[in-house]
mmCIF file of C-alpha atoms and ligand atoms in Angstrom:
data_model
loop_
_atom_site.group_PDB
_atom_site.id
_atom_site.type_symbol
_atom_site.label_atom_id
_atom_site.label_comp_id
_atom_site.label_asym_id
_atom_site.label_seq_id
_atom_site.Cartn_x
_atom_site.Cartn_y
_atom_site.Cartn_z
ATOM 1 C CA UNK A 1 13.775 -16.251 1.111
ATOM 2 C CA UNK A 2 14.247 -12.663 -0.619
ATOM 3 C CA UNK A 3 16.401 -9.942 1.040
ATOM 4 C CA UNK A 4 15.204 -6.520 1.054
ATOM 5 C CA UNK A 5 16.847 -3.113 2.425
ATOM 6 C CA UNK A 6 15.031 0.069 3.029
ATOM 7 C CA UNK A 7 15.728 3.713 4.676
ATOM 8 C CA UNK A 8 12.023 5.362 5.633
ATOM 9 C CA UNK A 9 9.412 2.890 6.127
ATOM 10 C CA UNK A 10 5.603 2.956 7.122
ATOM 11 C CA UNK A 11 4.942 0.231 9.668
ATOM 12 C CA UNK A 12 1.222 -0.542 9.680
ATOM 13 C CA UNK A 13 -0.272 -1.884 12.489
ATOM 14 C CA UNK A 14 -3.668 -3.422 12.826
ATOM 15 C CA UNK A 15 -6.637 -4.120 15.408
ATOM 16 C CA UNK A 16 -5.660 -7.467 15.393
ATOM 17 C CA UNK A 17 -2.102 -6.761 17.115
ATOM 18 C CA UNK A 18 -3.024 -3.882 19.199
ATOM 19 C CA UNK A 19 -6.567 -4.627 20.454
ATOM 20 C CA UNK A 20 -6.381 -8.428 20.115
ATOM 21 C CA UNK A 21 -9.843 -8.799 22.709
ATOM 22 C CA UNK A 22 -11.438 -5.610 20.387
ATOM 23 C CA UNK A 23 -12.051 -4.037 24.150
ATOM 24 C CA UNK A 24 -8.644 -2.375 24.618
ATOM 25 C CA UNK A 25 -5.121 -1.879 23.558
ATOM 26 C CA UNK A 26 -2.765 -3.934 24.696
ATOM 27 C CA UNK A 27 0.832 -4.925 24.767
ATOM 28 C CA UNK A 28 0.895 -8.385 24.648
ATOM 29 C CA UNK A 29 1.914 -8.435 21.031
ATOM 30 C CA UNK A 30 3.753 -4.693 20.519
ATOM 31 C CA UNK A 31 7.012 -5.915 22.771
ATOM 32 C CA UNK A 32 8.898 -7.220 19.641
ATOM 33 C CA UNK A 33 7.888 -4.463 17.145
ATOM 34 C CA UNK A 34 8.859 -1.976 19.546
ATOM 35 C CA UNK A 35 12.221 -3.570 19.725
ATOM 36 C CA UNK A 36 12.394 -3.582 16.035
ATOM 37 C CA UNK A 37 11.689 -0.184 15.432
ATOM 38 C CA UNK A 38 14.120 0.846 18.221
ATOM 39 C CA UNK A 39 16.717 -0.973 16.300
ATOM 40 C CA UNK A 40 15.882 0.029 13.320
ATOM 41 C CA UNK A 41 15.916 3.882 14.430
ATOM 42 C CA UNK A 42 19.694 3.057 16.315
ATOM 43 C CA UNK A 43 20.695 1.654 12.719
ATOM 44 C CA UNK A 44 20.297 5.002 11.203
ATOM 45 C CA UNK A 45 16.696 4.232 9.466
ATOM 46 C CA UNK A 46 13.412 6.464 10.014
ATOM 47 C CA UNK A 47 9.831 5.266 11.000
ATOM 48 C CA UNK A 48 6.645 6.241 10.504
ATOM 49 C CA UNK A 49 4.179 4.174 12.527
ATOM 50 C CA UNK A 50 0.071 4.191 11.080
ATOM 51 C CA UNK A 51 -1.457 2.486 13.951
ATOM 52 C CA UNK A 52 -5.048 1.400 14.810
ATOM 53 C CA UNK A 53 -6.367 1.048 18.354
ATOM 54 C CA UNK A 54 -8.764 3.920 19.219
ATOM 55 C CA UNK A 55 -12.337 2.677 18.624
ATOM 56 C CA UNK A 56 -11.226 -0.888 20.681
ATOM 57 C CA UNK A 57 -9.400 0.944 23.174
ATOM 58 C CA UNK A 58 -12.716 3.619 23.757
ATOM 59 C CA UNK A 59 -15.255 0.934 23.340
ATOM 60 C CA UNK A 60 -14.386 -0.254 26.675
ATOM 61 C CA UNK A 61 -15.198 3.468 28.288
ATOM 62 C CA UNK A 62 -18.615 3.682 26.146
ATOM 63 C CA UNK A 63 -20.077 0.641 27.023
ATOM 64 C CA UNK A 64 -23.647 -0.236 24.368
ATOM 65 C CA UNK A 65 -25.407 -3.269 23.884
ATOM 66 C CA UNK A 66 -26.753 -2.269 20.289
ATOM 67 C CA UNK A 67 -24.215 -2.116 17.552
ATOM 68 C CA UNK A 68 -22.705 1.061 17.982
ATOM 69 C CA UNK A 69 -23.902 4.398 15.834
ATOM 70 C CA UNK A 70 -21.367 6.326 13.825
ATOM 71 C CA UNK A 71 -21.683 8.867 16.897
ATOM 72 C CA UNK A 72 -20.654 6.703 19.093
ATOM 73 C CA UNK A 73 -18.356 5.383 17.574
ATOM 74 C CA UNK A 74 -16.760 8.946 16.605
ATOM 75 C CA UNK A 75 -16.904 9.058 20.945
ATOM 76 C CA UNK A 76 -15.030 5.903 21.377
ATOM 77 C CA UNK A 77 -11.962 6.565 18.906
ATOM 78 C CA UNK A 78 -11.903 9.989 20.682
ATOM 79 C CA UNK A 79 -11.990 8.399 24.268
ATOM 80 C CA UNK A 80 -9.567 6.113 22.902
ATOM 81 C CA UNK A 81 -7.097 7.685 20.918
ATOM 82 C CA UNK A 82 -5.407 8.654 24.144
ATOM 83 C CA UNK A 83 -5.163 5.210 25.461
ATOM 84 C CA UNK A 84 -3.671 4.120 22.281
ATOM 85 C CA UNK A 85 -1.240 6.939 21.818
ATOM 86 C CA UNK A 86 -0.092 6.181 25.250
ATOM 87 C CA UNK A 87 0.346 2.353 25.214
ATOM 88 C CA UNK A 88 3.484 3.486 22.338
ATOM 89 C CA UNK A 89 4.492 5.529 24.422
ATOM 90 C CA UNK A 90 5.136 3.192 27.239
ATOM 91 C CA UNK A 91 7.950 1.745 25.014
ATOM 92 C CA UNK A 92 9.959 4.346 24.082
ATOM 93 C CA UNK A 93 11.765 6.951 25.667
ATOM 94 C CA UNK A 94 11.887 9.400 22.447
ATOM 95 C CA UNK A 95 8.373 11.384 21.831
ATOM 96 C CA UNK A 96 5.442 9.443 20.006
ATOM 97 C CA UNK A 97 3.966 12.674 18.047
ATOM 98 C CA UNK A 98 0.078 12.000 17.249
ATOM 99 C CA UNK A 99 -1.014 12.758 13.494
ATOM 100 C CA UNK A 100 -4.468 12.425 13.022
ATOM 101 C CA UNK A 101 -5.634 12.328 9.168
ATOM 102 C CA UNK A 102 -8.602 12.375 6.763
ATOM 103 C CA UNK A 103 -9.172 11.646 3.197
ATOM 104 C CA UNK A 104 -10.004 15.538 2.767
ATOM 105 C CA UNK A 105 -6.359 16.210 4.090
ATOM 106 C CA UNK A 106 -4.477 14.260 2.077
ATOM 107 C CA UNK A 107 -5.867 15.425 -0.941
ATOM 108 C CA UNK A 108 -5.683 19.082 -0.282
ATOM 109 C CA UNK A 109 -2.851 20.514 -1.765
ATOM 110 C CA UNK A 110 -2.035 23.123 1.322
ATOM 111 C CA UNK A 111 -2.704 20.544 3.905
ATOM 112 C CA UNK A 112 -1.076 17.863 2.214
ATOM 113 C CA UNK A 113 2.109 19.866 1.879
ATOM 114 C CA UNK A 114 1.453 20.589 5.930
ATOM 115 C CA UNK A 115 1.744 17.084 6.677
ATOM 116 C CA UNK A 116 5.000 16.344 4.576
ATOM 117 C CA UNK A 117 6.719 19.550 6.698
ATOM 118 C CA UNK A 118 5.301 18.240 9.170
ATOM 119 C CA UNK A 119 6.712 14.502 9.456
ATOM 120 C CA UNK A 120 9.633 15.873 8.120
ATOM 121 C CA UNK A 121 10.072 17.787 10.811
ATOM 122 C CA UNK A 122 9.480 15.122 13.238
ATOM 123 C CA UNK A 123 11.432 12.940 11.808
ATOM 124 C CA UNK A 124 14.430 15.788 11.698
ATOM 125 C CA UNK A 125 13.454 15.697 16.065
ATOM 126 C CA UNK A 126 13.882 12.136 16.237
ATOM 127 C CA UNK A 127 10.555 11.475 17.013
ATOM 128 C CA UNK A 128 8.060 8.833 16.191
ATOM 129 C CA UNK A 129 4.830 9.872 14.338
ATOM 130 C CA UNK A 130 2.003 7.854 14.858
ATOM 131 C CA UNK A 131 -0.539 7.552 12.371
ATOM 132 C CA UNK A 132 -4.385 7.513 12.828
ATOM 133 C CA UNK A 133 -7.304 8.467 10.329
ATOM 134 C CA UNK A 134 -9.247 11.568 12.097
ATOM 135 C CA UNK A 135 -11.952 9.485 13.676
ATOM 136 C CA UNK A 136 -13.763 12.466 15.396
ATOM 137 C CA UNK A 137 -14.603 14.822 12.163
ATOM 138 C CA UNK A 138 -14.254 11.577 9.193
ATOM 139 C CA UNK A 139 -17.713 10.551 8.280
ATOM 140 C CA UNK A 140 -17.760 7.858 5.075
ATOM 141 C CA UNK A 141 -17.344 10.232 2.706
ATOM 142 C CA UNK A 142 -14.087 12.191 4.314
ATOM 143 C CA UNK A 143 -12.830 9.154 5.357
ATOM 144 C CA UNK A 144 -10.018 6.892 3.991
ATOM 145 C CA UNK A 145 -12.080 4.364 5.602
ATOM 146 C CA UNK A 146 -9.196 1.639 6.527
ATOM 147 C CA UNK A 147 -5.742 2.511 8.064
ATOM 148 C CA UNK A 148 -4.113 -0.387 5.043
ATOM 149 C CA UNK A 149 -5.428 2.549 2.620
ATOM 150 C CA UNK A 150 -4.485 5.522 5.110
ATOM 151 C CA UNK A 151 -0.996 3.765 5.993
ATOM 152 C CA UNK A 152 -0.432 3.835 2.142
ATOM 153 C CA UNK A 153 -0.917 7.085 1.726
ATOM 154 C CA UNK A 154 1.328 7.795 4.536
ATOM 155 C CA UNK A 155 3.992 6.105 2.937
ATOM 156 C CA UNK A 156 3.311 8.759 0.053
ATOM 157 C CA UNK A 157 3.265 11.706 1.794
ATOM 158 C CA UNK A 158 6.195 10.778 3.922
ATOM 159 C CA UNK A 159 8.216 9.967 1.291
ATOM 160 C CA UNK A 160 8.818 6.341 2.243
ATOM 161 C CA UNK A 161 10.417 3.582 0.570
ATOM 162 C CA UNK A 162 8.986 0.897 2.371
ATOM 163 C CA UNK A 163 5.556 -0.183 3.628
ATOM 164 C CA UNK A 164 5.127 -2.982 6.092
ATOM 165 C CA UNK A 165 1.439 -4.263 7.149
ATOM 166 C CA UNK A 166 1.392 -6.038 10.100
ATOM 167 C CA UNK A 167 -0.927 -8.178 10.339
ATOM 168 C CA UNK A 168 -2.009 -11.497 12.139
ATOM 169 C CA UNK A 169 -1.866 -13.280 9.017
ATOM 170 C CA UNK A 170 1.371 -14.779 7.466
ATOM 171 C CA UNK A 171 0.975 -13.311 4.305
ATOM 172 C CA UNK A 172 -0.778 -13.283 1.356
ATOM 173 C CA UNK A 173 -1.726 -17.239 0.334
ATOM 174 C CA UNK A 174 -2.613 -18.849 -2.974
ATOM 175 C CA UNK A 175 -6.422 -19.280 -1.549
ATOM 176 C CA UNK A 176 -8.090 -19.095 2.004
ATOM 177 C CA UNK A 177 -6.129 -20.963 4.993
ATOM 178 C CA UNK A 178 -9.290 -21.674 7.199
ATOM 179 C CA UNK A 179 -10.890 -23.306 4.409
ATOM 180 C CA UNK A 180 -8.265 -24.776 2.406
ATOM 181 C CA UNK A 181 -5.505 -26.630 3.696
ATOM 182 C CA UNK A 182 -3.679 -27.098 0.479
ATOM 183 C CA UNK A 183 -2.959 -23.386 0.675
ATOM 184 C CA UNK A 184 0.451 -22.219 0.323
ATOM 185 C CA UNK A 185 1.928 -18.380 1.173
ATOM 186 C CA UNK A 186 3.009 -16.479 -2.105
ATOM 187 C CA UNK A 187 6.714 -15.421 -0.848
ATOM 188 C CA UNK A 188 7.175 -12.756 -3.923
ATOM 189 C CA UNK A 189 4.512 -10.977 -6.181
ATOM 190 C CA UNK A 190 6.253 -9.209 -8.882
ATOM 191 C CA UNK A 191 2.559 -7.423 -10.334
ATOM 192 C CA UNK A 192 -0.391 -6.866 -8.733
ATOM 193 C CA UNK A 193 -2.835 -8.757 -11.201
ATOM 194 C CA UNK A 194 -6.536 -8.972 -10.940
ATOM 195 C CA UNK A 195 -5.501 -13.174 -10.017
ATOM 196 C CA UNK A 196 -3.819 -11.877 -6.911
ATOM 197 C CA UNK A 197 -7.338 -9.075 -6.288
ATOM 198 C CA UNK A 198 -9.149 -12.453 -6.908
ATOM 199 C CA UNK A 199 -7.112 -14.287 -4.207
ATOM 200 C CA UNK A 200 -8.036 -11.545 -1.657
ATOM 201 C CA UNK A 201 -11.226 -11.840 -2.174
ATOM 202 C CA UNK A 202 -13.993 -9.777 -3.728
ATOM 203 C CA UNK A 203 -14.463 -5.859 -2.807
ATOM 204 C CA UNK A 204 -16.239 -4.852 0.624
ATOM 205 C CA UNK A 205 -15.856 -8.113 2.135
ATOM 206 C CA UNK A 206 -13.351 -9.637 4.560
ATOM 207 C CA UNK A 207 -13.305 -13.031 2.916
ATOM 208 C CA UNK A 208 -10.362 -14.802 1.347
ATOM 209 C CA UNK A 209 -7.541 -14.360 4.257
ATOM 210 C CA UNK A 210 -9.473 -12.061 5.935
ATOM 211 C CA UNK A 211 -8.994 -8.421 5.127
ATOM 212 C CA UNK A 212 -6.883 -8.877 3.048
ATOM 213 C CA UNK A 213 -8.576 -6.853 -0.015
ATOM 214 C CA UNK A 214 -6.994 -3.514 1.291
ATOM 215 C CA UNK A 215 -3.584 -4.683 1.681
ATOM 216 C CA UNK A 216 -3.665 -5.741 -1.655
ATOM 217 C CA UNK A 217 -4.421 -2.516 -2.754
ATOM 218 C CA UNK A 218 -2.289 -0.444 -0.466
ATOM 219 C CA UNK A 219 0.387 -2.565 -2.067
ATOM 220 C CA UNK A 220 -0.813 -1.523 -5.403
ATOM 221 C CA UNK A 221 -0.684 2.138 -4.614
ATOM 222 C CA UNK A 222 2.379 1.596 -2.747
ATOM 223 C CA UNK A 223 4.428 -0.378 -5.614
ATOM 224 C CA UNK A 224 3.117 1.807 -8.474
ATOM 225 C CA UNK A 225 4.909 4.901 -6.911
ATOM 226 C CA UNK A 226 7.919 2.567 -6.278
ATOM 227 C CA UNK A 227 7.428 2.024 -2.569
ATOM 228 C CA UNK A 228 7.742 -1.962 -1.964
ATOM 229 C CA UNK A 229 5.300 -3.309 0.441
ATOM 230 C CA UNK A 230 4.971 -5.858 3.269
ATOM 231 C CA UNK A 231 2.363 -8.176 4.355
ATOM 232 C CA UNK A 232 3.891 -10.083 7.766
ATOM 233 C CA UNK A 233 2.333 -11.628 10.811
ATOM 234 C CA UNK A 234 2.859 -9.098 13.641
ATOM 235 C CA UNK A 235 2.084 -11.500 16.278
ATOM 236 C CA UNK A 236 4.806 -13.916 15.348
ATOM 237 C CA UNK A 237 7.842 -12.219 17.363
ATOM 238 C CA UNK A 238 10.495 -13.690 15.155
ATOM 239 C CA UNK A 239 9.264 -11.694 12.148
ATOM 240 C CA UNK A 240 11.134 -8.670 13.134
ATOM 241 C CA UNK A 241 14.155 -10.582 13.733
ATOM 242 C CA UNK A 242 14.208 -11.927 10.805
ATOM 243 C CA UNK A 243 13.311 -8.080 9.256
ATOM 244 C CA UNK A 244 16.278 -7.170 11.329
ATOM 245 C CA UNK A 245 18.281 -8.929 9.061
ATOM 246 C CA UNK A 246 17.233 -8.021 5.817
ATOM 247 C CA UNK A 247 15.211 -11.335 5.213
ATOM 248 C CA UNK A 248 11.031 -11.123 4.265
ATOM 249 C CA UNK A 249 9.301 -13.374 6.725
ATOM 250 C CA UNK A 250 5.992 -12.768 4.220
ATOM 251 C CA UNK A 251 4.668 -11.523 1.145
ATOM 252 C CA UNK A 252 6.773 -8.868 -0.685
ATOM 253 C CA UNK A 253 5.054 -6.813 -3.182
ATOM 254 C CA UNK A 254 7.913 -5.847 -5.154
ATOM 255 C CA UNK A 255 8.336 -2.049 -6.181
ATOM 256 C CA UNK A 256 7.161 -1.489 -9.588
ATOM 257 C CA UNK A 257 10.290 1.275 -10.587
ATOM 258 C CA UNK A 258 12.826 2.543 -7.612
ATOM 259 C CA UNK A 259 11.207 5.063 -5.396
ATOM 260 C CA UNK A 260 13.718 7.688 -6.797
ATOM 261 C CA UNK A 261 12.726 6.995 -10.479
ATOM 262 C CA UNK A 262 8.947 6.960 -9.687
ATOM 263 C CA UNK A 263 9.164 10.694 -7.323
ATOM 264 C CA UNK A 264 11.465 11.853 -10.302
ATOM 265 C CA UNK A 265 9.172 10.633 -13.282
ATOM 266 C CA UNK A 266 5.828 12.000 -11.193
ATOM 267 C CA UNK A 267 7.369 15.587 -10.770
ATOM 268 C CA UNK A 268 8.762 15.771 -14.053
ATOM 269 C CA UNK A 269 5.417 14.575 -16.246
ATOM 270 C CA UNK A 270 2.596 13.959 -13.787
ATOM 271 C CA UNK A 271 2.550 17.423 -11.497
ATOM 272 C CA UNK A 272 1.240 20.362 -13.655
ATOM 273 C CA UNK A 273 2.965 23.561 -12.983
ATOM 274 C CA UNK A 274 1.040 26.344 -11.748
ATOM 275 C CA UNK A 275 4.201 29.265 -12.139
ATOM 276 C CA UNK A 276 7.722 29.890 -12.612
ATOM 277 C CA UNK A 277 10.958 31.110 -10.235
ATOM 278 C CA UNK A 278 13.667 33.107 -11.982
ATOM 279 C CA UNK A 279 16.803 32.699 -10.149
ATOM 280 C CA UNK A 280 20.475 34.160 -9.873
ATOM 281 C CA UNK A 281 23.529 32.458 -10.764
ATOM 282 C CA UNK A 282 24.517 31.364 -6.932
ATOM 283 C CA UNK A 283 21.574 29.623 -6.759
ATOM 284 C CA UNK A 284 21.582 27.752 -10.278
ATOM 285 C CA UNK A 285 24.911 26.718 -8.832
ATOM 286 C CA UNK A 286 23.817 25.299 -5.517
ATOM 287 C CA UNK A 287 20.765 23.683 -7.424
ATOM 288 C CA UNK A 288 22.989 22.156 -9.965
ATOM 289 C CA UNK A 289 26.259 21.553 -8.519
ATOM 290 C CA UNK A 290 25.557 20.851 -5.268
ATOM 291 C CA UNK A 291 22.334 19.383 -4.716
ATOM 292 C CA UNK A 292 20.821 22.143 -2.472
ATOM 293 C CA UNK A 293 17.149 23.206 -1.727
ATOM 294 C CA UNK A 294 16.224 26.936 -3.196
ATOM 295 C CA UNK A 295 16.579 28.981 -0.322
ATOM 296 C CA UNK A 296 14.332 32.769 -0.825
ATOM 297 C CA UNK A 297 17.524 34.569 -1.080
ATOM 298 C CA UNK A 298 18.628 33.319 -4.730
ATOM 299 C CA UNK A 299 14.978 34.442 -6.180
ATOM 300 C CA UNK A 300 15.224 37.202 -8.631
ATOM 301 C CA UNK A 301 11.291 37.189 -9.749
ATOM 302 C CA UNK A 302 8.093 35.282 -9.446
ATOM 303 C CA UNK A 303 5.580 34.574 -12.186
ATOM 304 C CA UNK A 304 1.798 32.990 -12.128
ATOM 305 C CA UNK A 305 -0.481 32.331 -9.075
ATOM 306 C CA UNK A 306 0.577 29.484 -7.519
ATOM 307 C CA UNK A 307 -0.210 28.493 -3.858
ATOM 308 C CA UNK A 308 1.901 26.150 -1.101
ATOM 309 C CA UNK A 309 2.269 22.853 -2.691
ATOM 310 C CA UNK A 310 1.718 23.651 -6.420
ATOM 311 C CA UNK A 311 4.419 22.862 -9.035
ATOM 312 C CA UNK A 312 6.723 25.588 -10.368
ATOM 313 C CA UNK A 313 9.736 25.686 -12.805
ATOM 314 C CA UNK A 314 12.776 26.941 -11.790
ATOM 315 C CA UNK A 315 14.250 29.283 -14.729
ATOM 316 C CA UNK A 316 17.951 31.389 -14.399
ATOM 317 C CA UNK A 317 18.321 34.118 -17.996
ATOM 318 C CA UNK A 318 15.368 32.052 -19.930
ATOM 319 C CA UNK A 319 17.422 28.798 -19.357
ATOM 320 C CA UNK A 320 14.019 26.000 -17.671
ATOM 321 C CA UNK A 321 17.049 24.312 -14.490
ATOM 322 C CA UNK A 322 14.184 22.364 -12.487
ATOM 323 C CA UNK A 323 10.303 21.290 -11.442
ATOM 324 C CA UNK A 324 9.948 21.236 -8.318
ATOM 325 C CA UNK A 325 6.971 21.676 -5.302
ATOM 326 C CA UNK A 326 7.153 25.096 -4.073
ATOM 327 C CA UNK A 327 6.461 25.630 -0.177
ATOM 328 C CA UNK A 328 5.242 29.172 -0.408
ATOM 329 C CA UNK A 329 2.873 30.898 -2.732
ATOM 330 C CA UNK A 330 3.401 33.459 -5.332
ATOM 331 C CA UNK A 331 2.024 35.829 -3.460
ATOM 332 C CA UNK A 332 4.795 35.002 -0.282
ATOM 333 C CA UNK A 333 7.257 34.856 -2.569
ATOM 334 C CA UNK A 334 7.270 38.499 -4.250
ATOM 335 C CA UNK A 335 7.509 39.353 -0.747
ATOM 336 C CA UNK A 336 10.388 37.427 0.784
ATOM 337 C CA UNK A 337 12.514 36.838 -2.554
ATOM 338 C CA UNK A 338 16.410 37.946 -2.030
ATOM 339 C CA UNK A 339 15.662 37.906 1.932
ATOM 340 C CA UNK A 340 17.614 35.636 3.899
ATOM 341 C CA UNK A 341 16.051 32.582 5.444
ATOM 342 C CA UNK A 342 16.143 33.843 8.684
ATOM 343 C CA UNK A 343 14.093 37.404 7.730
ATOM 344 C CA UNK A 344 10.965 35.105 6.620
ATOM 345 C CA UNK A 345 9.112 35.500 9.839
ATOM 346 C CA UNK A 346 9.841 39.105 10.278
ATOM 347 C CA UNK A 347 8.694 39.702 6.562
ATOM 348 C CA UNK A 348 5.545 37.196 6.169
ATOM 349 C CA UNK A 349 4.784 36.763 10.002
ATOM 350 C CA UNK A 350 5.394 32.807 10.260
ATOM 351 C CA UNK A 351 7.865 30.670 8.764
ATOM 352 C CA UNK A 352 7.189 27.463 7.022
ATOM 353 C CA UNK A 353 10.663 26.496 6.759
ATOM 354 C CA UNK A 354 13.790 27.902 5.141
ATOM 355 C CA UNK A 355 13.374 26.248 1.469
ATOM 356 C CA UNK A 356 11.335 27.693 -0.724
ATOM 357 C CA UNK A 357 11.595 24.476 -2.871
ATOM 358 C CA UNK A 358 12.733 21.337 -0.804
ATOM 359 C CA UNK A 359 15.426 19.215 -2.335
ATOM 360 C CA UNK A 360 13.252 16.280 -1.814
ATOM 361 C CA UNK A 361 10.412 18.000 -4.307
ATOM 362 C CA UNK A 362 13.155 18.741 -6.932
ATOM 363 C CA UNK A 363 13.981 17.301 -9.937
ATOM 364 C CA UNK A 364 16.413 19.003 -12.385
ATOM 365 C CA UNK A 365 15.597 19.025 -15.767
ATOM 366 C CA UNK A 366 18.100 18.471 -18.780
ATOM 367 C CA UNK A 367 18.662 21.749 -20.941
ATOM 368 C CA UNK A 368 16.193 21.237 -24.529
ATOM 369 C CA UNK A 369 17.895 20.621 -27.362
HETATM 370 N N1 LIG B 1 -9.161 4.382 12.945
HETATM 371 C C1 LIG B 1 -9.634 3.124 13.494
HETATM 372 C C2 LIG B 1 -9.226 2.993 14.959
HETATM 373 O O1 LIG B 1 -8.267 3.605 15.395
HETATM 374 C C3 LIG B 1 -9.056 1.918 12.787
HETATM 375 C C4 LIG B 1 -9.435 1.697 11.356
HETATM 376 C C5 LIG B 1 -8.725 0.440 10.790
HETATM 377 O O2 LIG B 1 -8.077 -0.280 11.533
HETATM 378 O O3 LIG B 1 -8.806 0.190 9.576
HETATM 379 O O4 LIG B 1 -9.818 2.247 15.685
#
């Protein structure tokens, strides 16, 4: 069996585990994840928990004997998002923090950065933020549509290094378990292929081993940006013992590039940049020497129109230092630049942190020539 280690991961959970009678949630099967992710969080690591649960746990409250309307449906998740947040709940004594998301958020450049402060943030607080797509305003086309996809995504936004889908499969087999008993579980998948699409059956259905299509490709997003991925069976308890100690009771989709390479390689050549941020020596020093965030205080002056979450270059005397995600706009920025941190709020009105560029959104560029 492979070993694996990780620092942030995305722990998905499914239907299947929380809603196992599609009525309401349940704990029968959460006892031993919750154990794992307290253990996890005493061992130093962060989690970020994408679960399912409110359309089961509201269908129970909006009873219909037809099959339910998108409406309805919208009703039920809302009814039962509640019921879901609070069966976590039940299990931990730090705060379970609700984050409800839609396709339209996570590909807005404002909101996205909004998210990334904010599970930052709640991470920073120690508490545990608990994934859902945004049942109540998500029709099809705003929708991620599947919480393997939206869980994913997550794992982007948050920064993660890890992605674990909990399932109640074992993992992902070389053909269909309830129809072939000659199947065997694939331990290790080094490249998502179109053979291993083909194993999980064809788009838009749940055949093959059941669902398993969108795993395969939140693994493929996942392992492209150099997050490795998970498939386990969350109802078998001993799982997350054996997670506990660094063994893969599963599939492991193994991380195309390290996560640090594939942030560093997708600022650097993928993100376009929008403006530029001239800078004094102090903070060229902190940027360079000391692996600090850019605080408002070392900006000298502000080119372009750039908005929250755009790329910008960070120059000092014509010299190009570092690309990075700025937090703040242009606009913001001619304002606050030289202030100290803590005169943002009195200067803008609101604060959306003390960085102007996160270290986390920074790479530092080697000097042309
Ligand atoms: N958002 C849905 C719910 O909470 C789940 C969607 C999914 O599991 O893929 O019921």
């Amino acid at each position: 069996m492979s070993t694996f280690s990780w620092q942030r991961a995305v722990i998905k959970i499914g239907s299947a585990l929380i809603a196992p009678d599609g009525r309401q949630c349940s704990g029968r099967y959460l006892l031993p994840i919750a154990q794992f992710i307290n253990a996890s969080r005493e061992a130093g690591k962060e989690i970020i928990l994408v679960s399912s649960g409110s359309v089961a746990a509201g269908r129970a409250k909006i009873p219909v004997n037809h099959v339910a309307s998108i409406a309805e449906k919208q009703a039920m998740a809302a009814i039962g998002q509640i019921d879901m947040m609070a069966n976590w709940q039940r299990f931990f004594d730090f705060p379970c923090a609700q984050v409800l998301l839609t396709s339209d958020d996570l590909h807005d450049r404002t909101r996205y950065v909004n998210i990334k402060n904010t599970i930052r943030e709640l991470l920073n607080h120690q508490a545990l933020p608990i994934v859902n797509e945004n049942d109540t305003v998500a029709v099809k086309e705003l929708k991620v549509g599947d919480n393997d996809n939206l869980a994913a995504y997550t794992a982007l936004v948050a920064g993660a290094d890890t992605l674990i889908i909990c399932s109640d499969i074992d993992g992902l087999y070389s053909a269909d378990p309830r129809k072939n008993p000659d199947a065997t579980l694939i331990p290790e998948v080094e490249h998502i292929t179109p053979d291993i699409y083909a194993i999980a059956g064809g788009a838009g259905t749940s055949v093959g081993t059941g669902g398993m299509r969108t795993k395969i490709e939140a693994a493929d997003k996942c392992t492209r940006s150099g997050i490795q991925t998970l498939i386990v069976n969350g109802r078998n308890g001993s799982v997350f013992d054996a997670l506990q100690e660094g063994q893969i009771p599963g599939t492991l989709f193994k991380a195309q590039q390290s996560h640090t390479t594939a942030r560093r390689l997708w600022l650097e050549h993928t993100l376009k940049t929008r403006g530029k941020i001239n800078v004094d020596d102090g903070a060229k020093s902190a940027l360079v020497n000391k692996g600090a965030s850019l605080l408002p205080s070392g900006i000298v002056e502000v080119s372009g129109h750039f908005k929250p979450g755009d790329a910008v270059e960070i120059e000092c005397n014509g010299q190009t230092l570092a690309k990075g995600i700025a937090l703040y706009g242009a606009k913001e920025l001619r304002q606050i630049k030289g202030a100290k941190s803590s005169q943002i709020n009195n200067i803008l009105g609101y604060d959306s942190g003390e960085e102007v560029v996160h270290r986390d959104d920074l790479v530092l560029l080697k000097p042309a020539g």
